[in-house]
Short mmCIF file of C-alpha atoms in Angstrom, two decimals:
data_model
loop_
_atom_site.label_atom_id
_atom_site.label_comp_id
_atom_site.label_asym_id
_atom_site.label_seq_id
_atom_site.Cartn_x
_atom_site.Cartn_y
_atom_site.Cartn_z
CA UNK A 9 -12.34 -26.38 -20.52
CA UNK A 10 -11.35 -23.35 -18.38
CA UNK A 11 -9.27 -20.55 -19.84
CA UNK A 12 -6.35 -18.73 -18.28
CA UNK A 13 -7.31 -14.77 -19.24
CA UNK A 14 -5.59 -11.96 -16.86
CA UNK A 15 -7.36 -8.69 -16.37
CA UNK A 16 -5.52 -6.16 -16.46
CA UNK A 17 -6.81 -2.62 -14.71
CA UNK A 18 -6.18 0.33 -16.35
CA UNK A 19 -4.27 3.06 -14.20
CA UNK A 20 -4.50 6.69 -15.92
CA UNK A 21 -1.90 7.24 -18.36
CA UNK A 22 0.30 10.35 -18.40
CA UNK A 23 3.02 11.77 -20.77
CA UNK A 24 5.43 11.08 -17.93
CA UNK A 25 4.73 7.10 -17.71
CA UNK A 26 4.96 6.52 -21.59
CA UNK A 27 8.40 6.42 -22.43
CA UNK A 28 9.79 5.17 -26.42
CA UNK A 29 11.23 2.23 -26.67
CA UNK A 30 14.12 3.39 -26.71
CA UNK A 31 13.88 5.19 -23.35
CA UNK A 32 12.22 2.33 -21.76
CA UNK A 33 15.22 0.15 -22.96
CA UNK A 34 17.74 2.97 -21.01
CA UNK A 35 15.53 3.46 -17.91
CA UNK A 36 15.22 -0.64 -17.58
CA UNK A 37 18.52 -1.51 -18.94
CA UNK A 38 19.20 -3.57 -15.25
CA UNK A 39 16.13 -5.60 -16.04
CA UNK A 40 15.79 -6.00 -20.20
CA UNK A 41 18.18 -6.42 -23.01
CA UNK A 42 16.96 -4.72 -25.92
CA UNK A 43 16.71 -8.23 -27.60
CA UNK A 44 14.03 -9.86 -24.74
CA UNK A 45 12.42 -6.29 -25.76
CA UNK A 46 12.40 -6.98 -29.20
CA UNK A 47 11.39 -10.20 -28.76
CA UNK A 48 8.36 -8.88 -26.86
CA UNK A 49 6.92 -6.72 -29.27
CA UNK A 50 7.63 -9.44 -32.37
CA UNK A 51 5.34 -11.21 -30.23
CA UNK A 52 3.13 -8.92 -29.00
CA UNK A 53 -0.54 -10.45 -29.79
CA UNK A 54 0.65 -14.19 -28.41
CA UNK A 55 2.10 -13.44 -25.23
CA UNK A 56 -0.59 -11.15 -24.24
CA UNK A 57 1.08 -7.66 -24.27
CA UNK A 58 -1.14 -6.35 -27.00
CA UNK A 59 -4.40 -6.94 -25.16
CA UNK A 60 -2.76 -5.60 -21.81
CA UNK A 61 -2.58 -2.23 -23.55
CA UNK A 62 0.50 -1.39 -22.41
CA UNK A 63 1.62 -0.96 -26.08
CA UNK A 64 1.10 2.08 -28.16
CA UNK A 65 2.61 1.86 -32.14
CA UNK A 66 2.41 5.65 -33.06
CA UNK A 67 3.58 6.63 -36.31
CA UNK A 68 5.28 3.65 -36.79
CA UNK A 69 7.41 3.88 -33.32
CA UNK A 70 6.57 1.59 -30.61
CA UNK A 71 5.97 3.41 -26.99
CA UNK A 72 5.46 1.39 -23.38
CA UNK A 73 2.81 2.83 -21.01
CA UNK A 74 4.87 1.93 -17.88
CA UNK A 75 2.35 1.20 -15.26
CA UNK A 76 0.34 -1.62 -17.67
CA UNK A 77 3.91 -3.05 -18.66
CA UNK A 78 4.83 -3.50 -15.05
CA UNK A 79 1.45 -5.65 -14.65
CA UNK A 80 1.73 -7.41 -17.78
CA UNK A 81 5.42 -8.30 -16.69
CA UNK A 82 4.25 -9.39 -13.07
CA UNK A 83 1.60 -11.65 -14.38
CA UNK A 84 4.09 -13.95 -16.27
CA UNK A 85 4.34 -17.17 -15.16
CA UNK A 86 7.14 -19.45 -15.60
#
């Protein structure tokens, strides 16, 4: 049996492309409701956005590294 896995590369992360999730909510507002966001963390290690990296839970607040969330999010299939 052949697994699906998706390999994500890793751009260089900067202060300026890891927003909160709050911020990331505002800046995306056009794209994401703050419940698919939700949703997406609750679910975090099944849909594959955990491994992507494009997570970070600091001091118990959730950040998105923008560039790896933009590949995670292109790589869904429907």
């Amino acid at each position: 049996m052949q697994t699906n896995q998706t390999t994500f590369e890793t751009p260089a992360a900067t202060l300026e492309t890891i927003l909160s999730l709050e911020n990331f909510q505002k800046k995306h507002s056009d794209k994401f409701t703050p419940s698919q966001l939700t949703w997406f963390m609750r679910n975090r290690e099944r849909n594959g956005l955990a491994e992507s990296g494009a997570v970070i839970l600091s001091a118990r607040k959730f950040y998105i590294n923008e560039p790896l969330f933009t590949q995670w999010f292109a790589s869904q299939k429907a």
